[in-house]
Amino acid sequence: MPALPKPVIDALARLNAAYPWDHNSRYHGWILRQLPARTGTALDVGSGTGDLARLLATRADRVTGMDVDADVVARAAAHTPDAARVAFTVGSAPDGLPAGPFDALTCVAAVHHLPFDEALAAFRDRLAPGGTLAVVGLYRSAGPLDTLIDLTAVAANPLVGLVR
């Protein structure tokens, strides 16, 4: 996807900071419905700012949120109370996943950035026997029309936050 001009990126970042909304959060309820009411350990791959990891902590004894972006991981940790039983780590999938095993593994809107077969195999390898894997994948952009749709979504995300 081509880069947006810096003034546009800065304006969208300010708007999103003032009126945060993340389209990925729309999937969190679905993810939770796929998991048992209580679980031991959970891993959230591509955890971003930690919203899903904090929700998982209401169901799991211990949660690890992992993201490739160190700044985002620092923000997630800063917004997470110590009592939440959530630890955040910087890492990349599929090769940099924590050892596990995990009773639940989630991945929302990140698997399309990864080598798909290898990522799913690594996720499976990190699951405890009988564990639950819940993945929400997005379509990988492949052409000018997809790029136009992506750019529209980039602008729409903070606008939805403003309206909400």
N, C-alpha and C. Protein backbone atom coordinates (compact mmCIF):
# COMPACT_ATOMS: atom_id res chain seq x y z
N MET A 1 0.85 -1.17 0.00
CA MET A 1 0.00 0.00 0.00
C MET A 1 0.90 1.23 0.00
N PRO A 2 0.66 2.21 -0.86
CA PRO A 2 1.50 3.40 -0.90
C PRO A 2 1.33 4.21 0.37
N ALA A 3 2.41 4.89 0.75
CA ALA A 3 2.39 5.70 1.96
C ALA A 3 1.56 6.95 1.75
N LEU A 4 0.83 7.33 2.79
CA LEU A 4 0.08 8.58 2.78
C LEU A 4 1.04 9.72 3.12
N PRO A 5 0.73 10.93 2.68
CA PRO A 5 1.58 12.08 3.03
C PRO A 5 1.61 12.26 4.56
N LYS A 6 2.76 12.67 5.09
CA LYS A 6 2.95 12.82 6.53
C LYS A 6 1.89 13.70 7.18
N PRO A 7 1.50 14.86 6.59
CA PRO A 7 0.45 15.66 7.25
C PRO A 7 -0.87 14.90 7.38
N VAL A 8 -1.19 14.06 6.42
CA VAL A 8 -2.42 13.26 6.49
C VAL A 8 -2.30 12.22 7.61
N ILE A 9 -1.16 11.54 7.65
CA ILE A 9 -0.93 10.54 8.70
C ILE A 9 -1.01 11.20 10.08
N ASP A 10 -0.37 12.36 10.22
CA ASP A 10 -0.38 13.06 11.51
C ASP A 10 -1.79 13.47 11.91
N ALA A 11 -2.57 13.97 10.96
CA ALA A 11 -3.95 14.39 11.25
C ALA A 11 -4.80 13.19 11.65
N LEU A 12 -4.66 12.07 10.94
CA LEU A 12 -5.41 10.86 11.28
C LEU A 12 -4.99 10.33 12.65
N ALA A 13 -3.70 10.40 12.96
CA ALA A 13 -3.22 9.94 14.27
C ALA A 13 -3.79 10.79 15.39
N ARG A 14 -3.84 12.12 15.19
CA ARG A 14 -4.41 13.01 16.21
C ARG A 14 -5.90 12.72 16.41
N LEU A 15 -6.62 12.52 15.31
CA LEU A 15 -8.05 12.23 15.39
C LEU A 15 -8.28 10.90 16.09
N ASN A 16 -7.50 9.89 15.73
CA ASN A 16 -7.66 8.57 16.35
C ASN A 16 -7.27 8.60 17.83
N ALA A 17 -6.28 9.41 18.20
CA ALA A 17 -5.91 9.53 19.62
C ALA A 17 -7.02 10.19 20.42
N ALA A 18 -7.67 11.18 19.81
CA ALA A 18 -8.75 11.89 20.51
C ALA A 18 -10.03 11.07 20.56
N TYR A 19 -10.29 10.28 19.53
CA TYR A 19 -11.52 9.48 19.44
C TYR A 19 -11.15 8.06 19.00
N PRO A 20 -10.53 7.29 19.89
CA PRO A 20 -10.03 5.98 19.48
C PRO A 20 -11.14 5.00 19.14
N TRP A 21 -10.90 4.25 18.10
CA TRP A 21 -11.74 3.12 17.72
C TRP A 21 -10.89 2.23 16.83
N ASP A 22 -11.03 0.96 17.00
CA ASP A 22 -10.24 0.00 16.25
C ASP A 22 -11.20 -1.02 15.66
N HIS A 23 -11.22 -1.11 14.33
CA HIS A 23 -12.14 -2.05 13.70
C HIS A 23 -11.91 -3.49 14.13
N ASN A 24 -10.70 -3.83 14.56
CA ASN A 24 -10.43 -5.19 15.01
C ASN A 24 -11.23 -5.54 16.26
N SER A 25 -11.56 -4.55 17.07
CA SER A 25 -12.30 -4.82 18.30
C SER A 25 -13.70 -5.37 18.01
N ARG A 26 -14.20 -5.17 16.82
CA ARG A 26 -15.50 -5.72 16.45
C ARG A 26 -15.51 -7.25 16.50
N TYR A 27 -14.33 -7.86 16.42
CA TYR A 27 -14.23 -9.32 16.41
C TYR A 27 -14.01 -9.90 17.81
N HIS A 28 -13.77 -9.06 18.81
CA HIS A 28 -13.42 -9.57 20.13
C HIS A 28 -14.53 -10.42 20.75
N GLY A 29 -15.76 -10.00 20.60
CA GLY A 29 -16.87 -10.80 21.14
C GLY A 29 -16.94 -12.17 20.50
N TRP A 30 -16.74 -12.22 19.19
CA TRP A 30 -16.74 -13.51 18.49
C TRP A 30 -15.62 -14.39 19.01
N ILE A 31 -14.43 -13.80 19.15
CA ILE A 31 -13.28 -14.57 19.66
C ILE A 31 -13.62 -15.15 21.03
N LEU A 32 -14.15 -14.33 21.94
CA LEU A 32 -14.46 -14.82 23.29
C LEU A 32 -15.50 -15.94 23.26
N ARG A 33 -16.44 -15.87 22.33
CA ARG A 33 -17.45 -16.94 22.23
C ARG A 33 -16.85 -18.27 21.76
N GLN A 34 -15.68 -18.24 21.15
CA GLN A 34 -15.03 -19.47 20.69
C GLN A 34 -14.25 -20.16 21.80
N LEU A 35 -14.02 -19.45 22.90
CA LEU A 35 -13.16 -19.96 23.97
C LEU A 35 -13.99 -20.50 25.12
N PRO A 36 -13.38 -21.41 25.90
CA PRO A 36 -14.08 -21.88 27.09
C PRO A 36 -14.27 -20.73 28.09
N ALA A 37 -15.21 -20.91 29.01
CA ALA A 37 -15.49 -19.87 30.01
C ALA A 37 -14.26 -19.58 30.86
N ARG A 38 -13.46 -20.60 31.17
CA ARG A 38 -12.21 -20.41 31.91
C ARG A 38 -11.13 -21.19 31.21
N THR A 39 -9.94 -20.63 31.20
CA THR A 39 -8.79 -21.31 30.61
C THR A 39 -7.55 -20.94 31.41
N GLY A 40 -6.52 -21.71 31.25
CA GLY A 40 -5.30 -21.46 32.00
C GLY A 40 -4.45 -20.36 31.39
N THR A 41 -3.87 -20.66 30.24
CA THR A 41 -2.97 -19.71 29.60
C THR A 41 -3.48 -19.35 28.22
N ALA A 42 -3.21 -18.11 27.82
CA ALA A 42 -3.63 -17.65 26.49
C ALA A 42 -2.52 -16.82 25.87
N LEU A 43 -2.41 -16.91 24.56
CA LEU A 43 -1.48 -16.09 23.78
C LEU A 43 -2.28 -15.35 22.73
N ASP A 44 -2.10 -14.03 22.67
CA ASP A 44 -2.73 -13.21 21.64
C ASP A 44 -1.63 -12.72 20.71
N VAL A 45 -1.60 -13.25 19.50
CA VAL A 45 -0.58 -12.91 18.50
C VAL A 45 -1.05 -11.67 17.74
N GLY A 46 -0.19 -10.66 17.64
CA GLY A 46 -0.56 -9.41 17.00
C GLY A 46 -1.45 -8.60 17.93
N SER A 47 -1.08 -8.54 19.20
CA SER A 47 -1.95 -7.99 20.25
C SER A 47 -2.14 -6.48 20.18
N GLY A 48 -1.34 -5.78 19.41
CA GLY A 48 -1.53 -4.34 19.27
C GLY A 48 -1.55 -3.64 20.61
N THR A 49 -2.55 -2.80 20.84
CA THR A 49 -2.62 -2.02 22.07
C THR A 49 -3.16 -2.81 23.25
N GLY A 50 -3.44 -4.09 23.08
CA GLY A 50 -3.73 -4.97 24.20
C GLY A 50 -5.18 -5.13 24.59
N ASP A 51 -6.10 -4.58 23.81
CA ASP A 51 -7.52 -4.67 24.19
C ASP A 51 -7.99 -6.12 24.32
N LEU A 52 -7.68 -6.96 23.33
CA LEU A 52 -8.12 -8.35 23.39
C LEU A 52 -7.38 -9.10 24.50
N ALA A 53 -6.10 -8.85 24.66
CA ALA A 53 -5.35 -9.53 25.73
C ALA A 53 -5.95 -9.22 27.09
N ARG A 54 -6.36 -7.97 27.32
CA ARG A 54 -6.99 -7.62 28.59
C ARG A 54 -8.35 -8.31 28.74
N LEU A 55 -9.11 -8.45 27.65
CA LEU A 55 -10.37 -9.20 27.71
C LEU A 55 -10.11 -10.68 28.00
N LEU A 56 -9.09 -11.23 27.37
CA LEU A 56 -8.76 -12.64 27.61
C LEU A 56 -8.41 -12.87 29.08
N ALA A 57 -7.84 -11.88 29.73
CA ALA A 57 -7.46 -12.01 31.14
C ALA A 57 -8.68 -12.17 32.05
N THR A 58 -9.87 -11.82 31.56
CA THR A 58 -11.07 -12.05 32.36
C THR A 58 -11.46 -13.52 32.34
N ARG A 59 -10.85 -14.30 31.42
CA ARG A 59 -11.16 -15.72 31.27
C ARG A 59 -9.98 -16.62 31.55
N ALA A 60 -8.75 -16.07 31.49
CA ALA A 60 -7.54 -16.89 31.59
C ALA A 60 -6.76 -16.54 32.86
N ASP A 61 -6.03 -17.52 33.35
CA ASP A 61 -5.19 -17.30 34.52
C ASP A 61 -3.99 -16.43 34.17
N ARG A 62 -3.49 -16.59 32.94
CA ARG A 62 -2.32 -15.82 32.51
C ARG A 62 -2.39 -15.61 31.00
N VAL A 63 -2.13 -14.37 30.56
CA VAL A 63 -2.20 -14.02 29.14
C VAL A 63 -0.88 -13.41 28.72
N THR A 64 -0.43 -13.78 27.53
CA THR A 64 0.71 -13.14 26.90
C THR A 64 0.21 -12.48 25.63
N GLY A 65 0.47 -11.20 25.50
CA GLY A 65 0.18 -10.47 24.27
C GLY A 65 1.49 -10.24 23.54
N MET A 66 1.52 -10.55 22.26
CA MET A 66 2.75 -10.42 21.49
C MET A 66 2.49 -9.58 20.24
N ASP A 67 3.39 -8.63 19.98
CA ASP A 67 3.28 -7.82 18.78
C ASP A 67 4.69 -7.52 18.29
N VAL A 68 4.82 -7.25 17.01
CA VAL A 68 6.11 -6.97 16.40
C VAL A 68 6.56 -5.53 16.65
N ASP A 69 5.63 -4.63 16.99
CA ASP A 69 5.92 -3.21 17.14
C ASP A 69 6.21 -2.88 18.61
N ALA A 70 7.47 -2.56 18.91
CA ALA A 70 7.89 -2.29 20.30
C ALA A 70 7.15 -1.10 20.91
N ASP A 71 6.87 -0.06 20.13
CA ASP A 71 6.15 1.10 20.67
C ASP A 71 4.72 0.72 21.06
N VAL A 72 4.07 -0.08 20.24
CA VAL A 72 2.71 -0.51 20.53
C VAL A 72 2.69 -1.41 21.76
N VAL A 73 3.68 -2.28 21.88
CA VAL A 73 3.77 -3.17 23.05
C VAL A 73 3.95 -2.33 24.32
N ALA A 74 4.79 -1.30 24.25
CA ALA A 74 5.00 -0.43 25.42
C ALA A 74 3.70 0.28 25.80
N ARG A 75 2.94 0.74 24.81
CA ARG A 75 1.65 1.39 25.09
C ARG A 75 0.66 0.40 25.72
N ALA A 76 0.64 -0.82 25.18
CA ALA A 76 -0.27 -1.84 25.73
C ALA A 76 0.07 -2.12 27.19
N ALA A 77 1.35 -2.27 27.49
CA ALA A 77 1.76 -2.54 28.86
C ALA A 77 1.42 -1.37 29.78
N ALA A 78 1.61 -0.15 29.29
CA ALA A 78 1.33 1.04 30.10
C ALA A 78 -0.15 1.17 30.42
N HIS A 79 -1.02 0.66 29.57
CA HIS A 79 -2.46 0.77 29.77
C HIS A 79 -3.07 -0.47 30.44
N THR A 80 -2.22 -1.36 30.92
CA THR A 80 -2.69 -2.59 31.52
C THR A 80 -2.35 -2.61 33.01
N PRO A 81 -3.36 -2.69 33.87
CA PRO A 81 -3.08 -2.75 35.31
C PRO A 81 -2.26 -3.99 35.66
N ASP A 82 -1.39 -3.86 36.65
CA ASP A 82 -0.56 -4.99 37.07
C ASP A 82 -1.40 -6.20 37.47
N ALA A 83 -2.56 -5.96 38.05
CA ALA A 83 -3.43 -7.04 38.52
C ALA A 83 -4.09 -7.81 37.37
N ALA A 84 -3.95 -7.36 36.15
CA ALA A 84 -4.65 -7.97 35.02
C ALA A 84 -4.09 -9.32 34.59
N ARG A 85 -2.93 -9.73 35.08
CA ARG A 85 -2.32 -11.01 34.71
C ARG A 85 -2.02 -11.10 33.21
N VAL A 86 -1.59 -9.96 32.64
CA VAL A 86 -1.23 -9.91 31.22
C VAL A 86 0.21 -9.42 31.11
N ALA A 87 0.99 -10.15 30.35
CA ALA A 87 2.36 -9.73 30.04
C ALA A 87 2.45 -9.50 28.54
N PHE A 88 3.14 -8.45 28.15
CA PHE A 88 3.31 -8.15 26.73
C PHE A 88 4.76 -8.35 26.35
N THR A 89 4.97 -8.85 25.15
CA THR A 89 6.31 -9.09 24.65
C THR A 89 6.41 -8.69 23.18
N VAL A 90 7.58 -8.27 22.79
CA VAL A 90 7.85 -7.96 21.38
C VAL A 90 8.33 -9.24 20.72
N GLY A 91 7.73 -9.58 19.61
CA GLY A 91 8.13 -10.77 18.89
C GLY A 91 7.39 -10.86 17.58
N SER A 92 7.89 -11.71 16.70
CA SER A 92 7.25 -11.88 15.40
C SER A 92 6.87 -13.34 15.20
N ALA A 93 5.81 -13.52 14.50
CA ALA A 93 5.34 -14.86 14.18
C ALA A 93 5.72 -15.15 12.73
N PRO A 94 5.93 -16.36 12.38
CA PRO A 94 5.74 -17.54 13.20
C PRO A 94 6.97 -17.95 14.02
N ASP A 95 8.15 -17.47 13.67
CA ASP A 95 9.38 -17.97 14.29
C ASP A 95 9.62 -17.50 15.71
N GLY A 96 9.09 -16.33 16.09
CA GLY A 96 9.38 -15.77 17.40
C GLY A 96 8.29 -15.96 18.45
N LEU A 97 7.42 -16.93 18.26
CA LEU A 97 6.35 -17.17 19.23
C LEU A 97 6.92 -17.70 20.54
N PRO A 98 6.34 -17.30 21.68
CA PRO A 98 6.75 -17.90 22.95
C PRO A 98 6.54 -19.41 22.92
N ALA A 99 7.27 -20.12 23.76
CA ALA A 99 7.31 -21.58 23.69
C ALA A 99 5.97 -22.25 23.96
N GLY A 100 5.17 -21.73 24.87
CA GLY A 100 3.92 -22.40 25.19
C GLY A 100 4.16 -23.59 26.09
N PRO A 101 3.22 -24.50 26.22
CA PRO A 101 1.96 -24.53 25.49
C PRO A 101 0.94 -23.55 26.07
N PHE A 102 -0.04 -23.20 25.23
CA PHE A 102 -1.12 -22.30 25.61
C PHE A 102 -2.45 -23.03 25.45
N ASP A 103 -3.34 -22.77 26.40
CA ASP A 103 -4.67 -23.38 26.34
C ASP A 103 -5.54 -22.68 25.29
N ALA A 104 -5.23 -21.43 25.01
CA ALA A 104 -5.96 -20.67 23.99
C ALA A 104 -4.96 -19.80 23.24
N LEU A 105 -5.13 -19.71 21.93
CA LEU A 105 -4.29 -18.84 21.11
C LEU A 105 -5.21 -18.07 20.18
N THR A 106 -5.06 -16.75 20.19
CA THR A 106 -5.89 -15.89 19.34
C THR A 106 -5.01 -15.06 18.42
N CYS A 107 -5.59 -14.69 17.30
CA CYS A 107 -4.89 -13.85 16.34
C CYS A 107 -5.96 -13.13 15.51
N VAL A 108 -6.06 -11.82 15.72
CA VAL A 108 -7.07 -11.03 15.01
C VAL A 108 -6.39 -10.08 14.04
N ALA A 109 -6.69 -10.26 12.77
CA ALA A 109 -6.25 -9.34 11.70
C ALA A 109 -4.74 -9.20 11.63
N ALA A 110 -4.02 -10.30 11.88
CA ALA A 110 -2.57 -10.27 11.73
C ALA A 110 -2.06 -11.38 10.82
N VAL A 111 -2.81 -12.47 10.70
CA VAL A 111 -2.31 -13.64 9.97
C VAL A 111 -2.09 -13.33 8.49
N HIS A 112 -2.79 -12.35 7.94
CA HIS A 112 -2.59 -12.02 6.52
C HIS A 112 -1.24 -11.34 6.28
N HIS A 113 -0.55 -10.93 7.35
CA HIS A 113 0.80 -10.37 7.23
C HIS A 113 1.87 -11.44 7.35
N LEU A 114 1.48 -12.68 7.59
CA LEU A 114 2.42 -13.76 7.89
C LEU A 114 2.39 -14.81 6.78
N PRO A 115 3.45 -15.63 6.70
CA PRO A 115 3.37 -16.79 5.81
C PRO A 115 2.31 -17.74 6.39
N PHE A 116 1.20 -17.85 5.70
CA PHE A 116 -0.01 -18.45 6.25
C PHE A 116 0.20 -19.87 6.77
N ASP A 117 0.70 -20.78 5.94
CA ASP A 117 0.85 -22.18 6.35
C ASP A 117 1.79 -22.31 7.55
N GLU A 118 2.90 -21.58 7.50
CA GLU A 118 3.87 -21.64 8.59
C GLU A 118 3.28 -21.08 9.88
N ALA A 119 2.52 -20.00 9.76
CA ALA A 119 1.92 -19.39 10.95
C ALA A 119 0.93 -20.35 11.60
N LEU A 120 0.05 -20.95 10.81
CA LEU A 120 -0.93 -21.88 11.39
C LEU A 120 -0.25 -23.10 12.00
N ALA A 121 0.82 -23.58 11.37
CA ALA A 121 1.56 -24.71 11.94
C ALA A 121 2.20 -24.32 13.28
N ALA A 122 2.77 -23.12 13.35
CA ALA A 122 3.38 -22.66 14.59
C ALA A 122 2.32 -22.45 15.68
N PHE A 123 1.16 -21.91 15.29
CA PHE A 123 0.07 -21.74 16.26
C PHE A 123 -0.33 -23.11 16.83
N ARG A 124 -0.52 -24.08 15.94
CA ARG A 124 -0.92 -25.44 16.36
C ARG A 124 0.13 -26.02 17.31
N ASP A 125 1.40 -25.80 16.99
CA ASP A 125 2.48 -26.35 17.82
C ASP A 125 2.52 -25.73 19.21
N ARG A 126 1.99 -24.52 19.35
CA ARG A 126 2.01 -23.84 20.66
C ARG A 126 0.78 -24.16 21.51
N LEU A 127 -0.20 -24.81 20.92
CA LEU A 127 -1.41 -25.15 21.67
C LEU A 127 -1.21 -26.37 22.55
N ALA A 128 -1.75 -26.29 23.75
CA ALA A 128 -1.79 -27.46 24.63
C ALA A 128 -2.79 -28.45 24.05
N PRO A 129 -2.67 -29.73 24.37
CA PRO A 129 -3.67 -30.69 23.90
C PRO A 129 -5.07 -30.23 24.32
N GLY A 130 -5.99 -30.22 23.36
CA GLY A 130 -7.35 -29.78 23.62
C GLY A 130 -7.50 -28.27 23.64
N GLY A 131 -6.43 -27.54 23.33
CA GLY A 131 -6.47 -26.07 23.33
C GLY A 131 -7.33 -25.53 22.19
N THR A 132 -7.63 -24.24 22.27
CA THR A 132 -8.49 -23.59 21.28
C THR A 132 -7.71 -22.55 20.50
N LEU A 133 -7.80 -22.64 19.19
CA LEU A 133 -7.21 -21.65 18.30
C LEU A 133 -8.34 -20.84 17.67
N ALA A 134 -8.30 -19.52 17.84
CA ALA A 134 -9.32 -18.64 17.24
C ALA A 134 -8.60 -17.56 16.44
N VAL A 135 -8.80 -17.59 15.12
CA VAL A 135 -8.11 -16.68 14.21
C VAL A 135 -9.13 -15.93 13.36
N VAL A 136 -8.96 -14.62 13.27
CA VAL A 136 -9.73 -13.82 12.33
C VAL A 136 -8.72 -13.31 11.30
N GLY A 137 -8.88 -13.75 10.07
CA GLY A 137 -7.97 -13.35 9.02
C GLY A 137 -8.62 -12.35 8.09
N LEU A 138 -7.80 -11.54 7.47
CA LEU A 138 -8.26 -10.57 6.49
C LEU A 138 -7.68 -10.92 5.14
N TYR A 139 -8.33 -10.45 4.12
CA TYR A 139 -7.88 -10.64 2.75
C TYR A 139 -6.59 -9.85 2.52
N ARG A 140 -5.62 -10.46 1.89
CA ARG A 140 -4.36 -9.79 1.56
C ARG A 140 -4.58 -8.96 0.30
N SER A 141 -4.30 -7.67 0.37
CA SER A 141 -4.48 -6.76 -0.78
C SER A 141 -3.68 -7.24 -1.97
N ALA A 142 -4.31 -7.12 -3.15
CA ALA A 142 -3.65 -7.62 -4.36
C ALA A 142 -4.05 -6.81 -5.59
N GLY A 143 -3.82 -5.51 -5.58
CA GLY A 143 -4.11 -4.73 -6.77
C GLY A 143 -4.57 -3.33 -6.43
N PRO A 144 -4.76 -2.52 -7.47
CA PRO A 144 -5.11 -1.11 -7.26
C PRO A 144 -6.46 -0.90 -6.56
N LEU A 145 -7.46 -1.71 -6.88
CA LEU A 145 -8.75 -1.54 -6.22
C LEU A 145 -8.63 -1.85 -4.73
N ASP A 146 -7.89 -2.91 -4.39
CA ASP A 146 -7.66 -3.23 -2.98
C ASP A 146 -6.94 -2.09 -2.27
N THR A 147 -5.97 -1.49 -2.94
CA THR A 147 -5.23 -0.37 -2.36
C THR A 147 -6.16 0.80 -2.09
N LEU A 148 -7.06 1.08 -3.02
CA LEU A 148 -8.03 2.16 -2.82
C LEU A 148 -8.94 1.87 -1.62
N ILE A 149 -9.39 0.64 -1.51
CA ILE A 149 -10.23 0.25 -0.37
C ILE A 149 -9.44 0.38 0.93
N ASP A 150 -8.18 -0.06 0.92
CA ASP A 150 -7.33 0.06 2.12
C ASP A 150 -7.17 1.51 2.54
N LEU A 151 -6.90 2.39 1.58
CA LEU A 151 -6.72 3.81 1.90
C LEU A 151 -8.01 4.42 2.45
N THR A 152 -9.14 4.00 1.91
CA THR A 152 -10.42 4.48 2.42
C THR A 152 -10.62 4.02 3.86
N ALA A 153 -10.25 2.78 4.15
CA ALA A 153 -10.39 2.25 5.51
C ALA A 153 -9.48 2.98 6.49
N VAL A 154 -8.28 3.34 6.06
CA VAL A 154 -7.34 4.06 6.92
C VAL A 154 -7.98 5.39 7.36
N ALA A 155 -8.62 6.07 6.44
CA ALA A 155 -9.27 7.35 6.78
C ALA A 155 -10.55 7.12 7.57
N ALA A 156 -11.27 6.06 7.27
CA ALA A 156 -12.56 5.83 7.91
C ALA A 156 -12.43 5.43 9.37
N ASN A 157 -11.36 4.71 9.73
CA ASN A 157 -11.21 4.21 11.08
C ASN A 157 -11.30 5.33 12.14
N PRO A 158 -10.52 6.40 12.06
CA PRO A 158 -10.65 7.45 13.07
C PRO A 158 -11.98 8.20 12.96
N LEU A 159 -12.55 8.28 11.77
CA LEU A 159 -13.84 8.95 11.63
C LEU A 159 -14.94 8.18 12.36
N VAL A 160 -14.87 6.85 12.32
CA VAL A 160 -15.84 6.04 13.07
C VAL A 160 -15.66 6.32 14.57
N GLY A 161 -14.41 6.42 15.02
CA GLY A 161 -14.16 6.77 16.42
C GLY A 161 -14.78 8.10 16.79
N LEU A 162 -14.69 9.07 15.90
CA LEU A 162 -15.28 10.39 16.14
C LEU A 162 -16.80 10.28 16.27
N VAL A 163 -17.42 9.52 15.40
CA VAL A 163 -18.88 9.36 15.42
C VAL A 163 -19.32 8.59 16.67
N ARG A 164 -18.57 7.55 17.03
CA ARG A 164 -18.92 6.74 18.20
C ARG A 164 -18.75 7.55 19.45
